[in-house]
mmCIF file of C-alpha atoms in Angstrom:
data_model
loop_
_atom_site.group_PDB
_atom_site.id
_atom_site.type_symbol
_atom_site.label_atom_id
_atom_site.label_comp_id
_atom_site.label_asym_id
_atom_site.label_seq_id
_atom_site.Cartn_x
_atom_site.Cartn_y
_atom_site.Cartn_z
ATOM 1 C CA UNK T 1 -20.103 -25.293 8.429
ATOM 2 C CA UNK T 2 -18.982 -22.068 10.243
ATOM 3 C CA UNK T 3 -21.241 -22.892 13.352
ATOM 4 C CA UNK T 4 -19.592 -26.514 13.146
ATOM 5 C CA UNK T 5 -15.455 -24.644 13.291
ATOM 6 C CA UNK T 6 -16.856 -22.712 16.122
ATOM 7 C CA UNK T 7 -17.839 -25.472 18.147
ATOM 8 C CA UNK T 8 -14.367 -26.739 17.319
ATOM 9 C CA UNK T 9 -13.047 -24.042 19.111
ATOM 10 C CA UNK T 10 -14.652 -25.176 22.477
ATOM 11 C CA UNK T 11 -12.630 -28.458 22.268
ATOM 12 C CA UNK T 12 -9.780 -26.177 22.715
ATOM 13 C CA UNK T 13 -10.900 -24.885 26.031
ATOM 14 C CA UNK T 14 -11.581 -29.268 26.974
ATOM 15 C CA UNK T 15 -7.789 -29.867 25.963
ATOM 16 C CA UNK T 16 -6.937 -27.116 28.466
ATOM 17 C CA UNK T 17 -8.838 -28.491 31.372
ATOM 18 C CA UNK T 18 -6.964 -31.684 30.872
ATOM 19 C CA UNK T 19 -3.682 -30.116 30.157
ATOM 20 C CA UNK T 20 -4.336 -28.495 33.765
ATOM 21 C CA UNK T 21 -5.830 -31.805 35.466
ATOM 22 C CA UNK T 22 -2.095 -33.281 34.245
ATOM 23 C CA UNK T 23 -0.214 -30.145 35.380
ATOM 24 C CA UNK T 24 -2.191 -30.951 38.982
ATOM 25 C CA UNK T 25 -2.352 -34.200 39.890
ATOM 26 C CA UNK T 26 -0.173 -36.613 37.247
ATOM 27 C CA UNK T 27 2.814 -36.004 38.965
ATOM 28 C CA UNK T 28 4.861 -35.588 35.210
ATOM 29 C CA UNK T 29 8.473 -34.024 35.547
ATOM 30 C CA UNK T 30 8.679 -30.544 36.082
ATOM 31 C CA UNK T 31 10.232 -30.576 32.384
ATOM 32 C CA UNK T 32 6.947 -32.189 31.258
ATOM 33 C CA UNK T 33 4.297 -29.374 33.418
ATOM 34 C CA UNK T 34 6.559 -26.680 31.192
ATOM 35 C CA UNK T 35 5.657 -28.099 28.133
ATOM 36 C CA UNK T 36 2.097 -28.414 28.802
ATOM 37 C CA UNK T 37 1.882 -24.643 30.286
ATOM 38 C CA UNK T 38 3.563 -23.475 27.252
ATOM 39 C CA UNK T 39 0.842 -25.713 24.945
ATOM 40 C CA UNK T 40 -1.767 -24.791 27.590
ATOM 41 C CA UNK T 41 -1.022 -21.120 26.808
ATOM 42 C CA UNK T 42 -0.811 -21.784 22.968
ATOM 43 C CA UNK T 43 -4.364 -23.077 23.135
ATOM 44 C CA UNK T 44 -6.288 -21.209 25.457
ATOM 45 C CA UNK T 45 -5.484 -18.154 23.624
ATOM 46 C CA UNK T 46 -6.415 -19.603 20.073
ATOM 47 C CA UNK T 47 -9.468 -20.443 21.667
ATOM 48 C CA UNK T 48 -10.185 -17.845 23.466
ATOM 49 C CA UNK T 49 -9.236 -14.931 20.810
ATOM 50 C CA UNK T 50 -11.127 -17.532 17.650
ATOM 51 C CA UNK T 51 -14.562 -17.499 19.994
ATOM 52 C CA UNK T 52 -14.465 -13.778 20.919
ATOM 53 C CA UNK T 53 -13.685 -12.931 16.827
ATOM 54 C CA UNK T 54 -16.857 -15.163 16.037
ATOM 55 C CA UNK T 55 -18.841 -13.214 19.226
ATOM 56 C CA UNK T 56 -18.224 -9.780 17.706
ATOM 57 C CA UNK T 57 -18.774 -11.133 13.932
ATOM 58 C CA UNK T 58 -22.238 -11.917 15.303
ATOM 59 C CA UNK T 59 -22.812 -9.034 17.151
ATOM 60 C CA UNK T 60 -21.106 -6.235 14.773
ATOM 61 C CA UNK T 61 -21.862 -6.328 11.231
ATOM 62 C CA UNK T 62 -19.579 -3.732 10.896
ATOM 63 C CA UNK T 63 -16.802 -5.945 12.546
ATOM 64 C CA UNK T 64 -17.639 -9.115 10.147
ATOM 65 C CA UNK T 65 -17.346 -6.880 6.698
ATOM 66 C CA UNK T 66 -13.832 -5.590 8.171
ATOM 67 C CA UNK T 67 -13.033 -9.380 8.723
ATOM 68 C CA UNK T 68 -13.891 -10.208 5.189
ATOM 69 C CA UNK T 69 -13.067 -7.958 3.480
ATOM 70 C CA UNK T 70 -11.306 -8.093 0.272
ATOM 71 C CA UNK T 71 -8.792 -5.822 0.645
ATOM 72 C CA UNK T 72 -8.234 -6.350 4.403
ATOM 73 C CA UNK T 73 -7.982 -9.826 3.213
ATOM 74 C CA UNK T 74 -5.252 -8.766 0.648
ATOM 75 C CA UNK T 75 -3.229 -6.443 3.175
ATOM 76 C CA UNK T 76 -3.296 -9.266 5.328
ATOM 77 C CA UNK T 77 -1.257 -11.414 3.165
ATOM 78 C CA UNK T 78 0.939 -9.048 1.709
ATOM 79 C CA UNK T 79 1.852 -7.876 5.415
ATOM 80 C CA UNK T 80 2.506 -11.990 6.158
ATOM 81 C CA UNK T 81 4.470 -11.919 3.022
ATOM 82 C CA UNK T 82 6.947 -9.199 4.541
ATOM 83 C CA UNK T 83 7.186 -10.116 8.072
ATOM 84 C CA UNK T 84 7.541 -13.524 6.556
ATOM 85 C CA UNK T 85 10.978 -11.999 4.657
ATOM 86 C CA UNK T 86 11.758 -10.010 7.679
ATOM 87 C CA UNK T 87 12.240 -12.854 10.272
ATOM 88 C CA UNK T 88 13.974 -14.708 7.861
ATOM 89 C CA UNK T 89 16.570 -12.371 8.179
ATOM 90 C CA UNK T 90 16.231 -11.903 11.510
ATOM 91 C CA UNK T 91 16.764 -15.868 11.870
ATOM 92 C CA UNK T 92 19.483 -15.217 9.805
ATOM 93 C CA UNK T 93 21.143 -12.438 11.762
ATOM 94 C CA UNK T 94 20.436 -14.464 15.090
ATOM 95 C CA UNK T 95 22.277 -17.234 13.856
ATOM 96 C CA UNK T 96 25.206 -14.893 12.291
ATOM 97 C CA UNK T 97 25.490 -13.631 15.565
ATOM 98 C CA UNK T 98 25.452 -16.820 17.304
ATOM 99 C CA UNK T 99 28.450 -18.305 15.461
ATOM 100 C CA UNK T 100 30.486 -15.297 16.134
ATOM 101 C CA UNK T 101 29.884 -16.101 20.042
ATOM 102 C CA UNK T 102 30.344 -19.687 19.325
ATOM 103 C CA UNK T 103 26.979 -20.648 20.827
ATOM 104 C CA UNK T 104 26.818 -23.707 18.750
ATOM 105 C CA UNK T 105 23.701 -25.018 19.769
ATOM 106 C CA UNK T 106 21.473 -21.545 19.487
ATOM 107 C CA UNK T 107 23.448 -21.371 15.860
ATOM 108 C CA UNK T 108 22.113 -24.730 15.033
ATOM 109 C CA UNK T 109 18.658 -24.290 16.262
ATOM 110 C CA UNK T 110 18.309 -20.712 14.203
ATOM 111 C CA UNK T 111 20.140 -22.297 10.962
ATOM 112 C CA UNK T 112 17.333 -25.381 10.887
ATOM 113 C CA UNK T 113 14.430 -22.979 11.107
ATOM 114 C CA UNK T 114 15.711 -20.397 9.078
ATOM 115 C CA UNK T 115 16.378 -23.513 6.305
ATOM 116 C CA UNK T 116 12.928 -24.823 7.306
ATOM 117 C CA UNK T 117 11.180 -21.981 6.152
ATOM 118 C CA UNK T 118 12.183 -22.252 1.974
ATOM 119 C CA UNK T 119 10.864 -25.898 2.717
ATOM 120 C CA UNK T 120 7.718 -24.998 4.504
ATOM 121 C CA UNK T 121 7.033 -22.418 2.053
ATOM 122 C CA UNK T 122 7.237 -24.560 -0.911
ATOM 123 C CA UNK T 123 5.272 -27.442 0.623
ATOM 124 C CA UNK T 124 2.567 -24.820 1.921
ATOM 125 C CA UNK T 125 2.534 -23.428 -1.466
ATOM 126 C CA UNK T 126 2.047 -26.852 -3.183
ATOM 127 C CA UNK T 127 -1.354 -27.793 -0.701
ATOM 128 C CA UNK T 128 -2.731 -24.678 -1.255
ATOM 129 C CA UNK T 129 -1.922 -24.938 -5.046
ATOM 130 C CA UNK T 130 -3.895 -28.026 -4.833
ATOM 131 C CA UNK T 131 -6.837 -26.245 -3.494
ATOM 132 C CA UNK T 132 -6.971 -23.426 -6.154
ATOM 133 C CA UNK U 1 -7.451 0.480 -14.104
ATOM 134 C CA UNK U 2 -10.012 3.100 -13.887
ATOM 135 C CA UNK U 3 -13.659 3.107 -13.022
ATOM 136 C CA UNK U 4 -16.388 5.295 -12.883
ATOM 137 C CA UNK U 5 -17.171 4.042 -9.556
ATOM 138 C CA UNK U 6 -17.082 7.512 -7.705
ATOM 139 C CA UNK U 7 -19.578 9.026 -10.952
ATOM 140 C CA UNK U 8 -22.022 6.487 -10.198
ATOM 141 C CA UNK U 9 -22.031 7.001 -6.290
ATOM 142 C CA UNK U 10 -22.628 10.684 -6.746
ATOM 143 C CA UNK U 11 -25.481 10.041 -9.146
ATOM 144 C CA UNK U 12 -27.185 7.746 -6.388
ATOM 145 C CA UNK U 13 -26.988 10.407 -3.756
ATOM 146 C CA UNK U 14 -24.519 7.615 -1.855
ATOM 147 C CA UNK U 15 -21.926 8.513 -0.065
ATOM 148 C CA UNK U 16 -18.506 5.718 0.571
ATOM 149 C CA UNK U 17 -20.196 4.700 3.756
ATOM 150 C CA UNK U 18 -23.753 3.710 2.792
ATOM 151 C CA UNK U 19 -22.339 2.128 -0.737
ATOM 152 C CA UNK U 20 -19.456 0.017 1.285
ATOM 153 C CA UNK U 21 -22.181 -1.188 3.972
ATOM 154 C CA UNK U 22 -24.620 -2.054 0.531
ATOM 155 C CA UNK U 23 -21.947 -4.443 -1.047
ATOM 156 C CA UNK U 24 -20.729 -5.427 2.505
ATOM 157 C CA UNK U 25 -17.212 -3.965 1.699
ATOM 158 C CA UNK U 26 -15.432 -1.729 4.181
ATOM 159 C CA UNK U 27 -15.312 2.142 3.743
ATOM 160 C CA UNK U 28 -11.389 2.444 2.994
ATOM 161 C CA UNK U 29 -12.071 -0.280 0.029
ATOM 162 C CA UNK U 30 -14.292 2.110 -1.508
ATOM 163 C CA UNK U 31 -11.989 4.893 -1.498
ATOM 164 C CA UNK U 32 -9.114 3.107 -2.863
ATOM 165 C CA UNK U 33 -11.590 1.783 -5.669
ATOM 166 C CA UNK U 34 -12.198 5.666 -6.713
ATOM 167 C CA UNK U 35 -8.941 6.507 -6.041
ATOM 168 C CA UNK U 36 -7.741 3.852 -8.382
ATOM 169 C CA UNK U 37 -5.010 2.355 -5.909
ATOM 170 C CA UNK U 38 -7.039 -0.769 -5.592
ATOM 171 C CA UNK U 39 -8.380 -3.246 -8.379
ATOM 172 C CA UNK U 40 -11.154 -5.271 -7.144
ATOM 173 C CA UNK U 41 -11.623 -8.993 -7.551
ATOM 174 C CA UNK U 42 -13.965 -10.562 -10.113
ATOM 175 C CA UNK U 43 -16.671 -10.963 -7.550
ATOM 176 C CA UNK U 44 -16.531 -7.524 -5.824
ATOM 177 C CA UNK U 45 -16.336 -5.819 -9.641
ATOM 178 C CA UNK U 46 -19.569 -7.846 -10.323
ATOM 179 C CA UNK U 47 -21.304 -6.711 -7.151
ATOM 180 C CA UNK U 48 -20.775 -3.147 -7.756
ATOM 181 C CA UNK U 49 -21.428 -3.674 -11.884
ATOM 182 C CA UNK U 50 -25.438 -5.237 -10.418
ATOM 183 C CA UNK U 51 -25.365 -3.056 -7.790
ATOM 184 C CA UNK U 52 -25.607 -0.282 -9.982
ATOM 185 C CA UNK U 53 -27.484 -2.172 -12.611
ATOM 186 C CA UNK U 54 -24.222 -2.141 -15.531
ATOM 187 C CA UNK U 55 -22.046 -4.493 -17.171
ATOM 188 C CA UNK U 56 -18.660 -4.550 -15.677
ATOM 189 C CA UNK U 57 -17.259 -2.198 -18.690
ATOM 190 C CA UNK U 58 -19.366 -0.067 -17.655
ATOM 191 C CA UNK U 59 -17.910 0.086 -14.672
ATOM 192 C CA UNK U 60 -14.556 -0.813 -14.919
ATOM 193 C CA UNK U 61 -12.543 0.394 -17.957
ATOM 194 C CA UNK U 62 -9.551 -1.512 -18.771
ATOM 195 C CA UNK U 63 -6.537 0.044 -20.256
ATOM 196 C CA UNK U 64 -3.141 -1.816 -21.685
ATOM 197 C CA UNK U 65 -0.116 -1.408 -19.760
ATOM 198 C CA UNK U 66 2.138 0.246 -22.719
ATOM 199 C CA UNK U 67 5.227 -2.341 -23.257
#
């Protein structure tokens, strides 16, 4: 099962040779070549940084057992929890701030996400309840 | 909760490192177990309990919050 998500990762580095073959010769607006350097990004770093964690879990015992461990494990979500809270109030600031300058659209942009995230939590929290 | 955790590692001549790397824990986890700032899950608290060939009271020695 693990061997079979690792392979998965290697499809990442195939959607990035075709994100590049489209960046190179479709011709797409310059708008569109953006969008699929930002993705292109986005992906080849998952990838990349998934593959080299599963390298080192391989080589380094040591490395794995920090992975997995329980505690880690728990700091890890407790830290997500907090910076979680944090850039909600960050979004919240951001948009605060952009009112005051009357940047509407930034404002608007900020507001959705920062009203996303109660909904995002609550639906994440419902599949995962699922699971448990 | 308290444990006897750092009792039974001295008995075994173990020291945090060679008893993390035996139940495939890291070091620091150990030392918060003795230290008491950490309670471990189910299946870490029955690693150690075998590991050391004890039930989990034992081990682990659970105390009432008082209200």
């Amino acid at each position: 099962m693990k061997k079979n998500r690792t392979k998965l990762w290697y499809l990442g580095y195939a959607a990035c040779a075709v994100m590049l073959l489209l960046i190179a010769f479709a011709g797409l607006p310059k708008s569109a070549d953006v969008g699929l350097a930002c993705a292109f990004g986005a992906v080849f770093g998952v990838s990349y940084v998934q593959l080299w964690y599963d390298r080192q879990a391989k080589k380094d015992e040591s490395f794995e057992i920090e992975l997995t461990d329980e505690r880690n494990v728990q700091i890890k979500y407790r830290a997500g929890y907090l910076v979680c809270g944090v850039d909600m109030f960050l979004f919240g600031l951001a948009t605060v701030v952009f009112i005051i300058l009357d940047y509407t659209l930034p404002a608007i942009i900020t507001g959705v996400m920062l009203a996303l995230q109660p909904a995002i939590l609550i639906g994440a929290s419902s599949i995962i309840g699922k699971k448990i | 909760m308290k444990n006897r955790l750092e009792e039974l590692r001295r008995e075994c001549g173990l020291n945090q490192d060679e008893l993390a790397r035996a139940l495939r824990v890291s070091r620091q986890t150990i030392g918060s177990l003795e230290n008491g700032r950490y309670n471990p899950s189910i299946t870490l608290a029955f690693k150690i309990a075998r590991y050391f060939g004890l039930s989990i009271e034992e081990v682990f020695i659970y105390e009432e919050e008082p209200d």
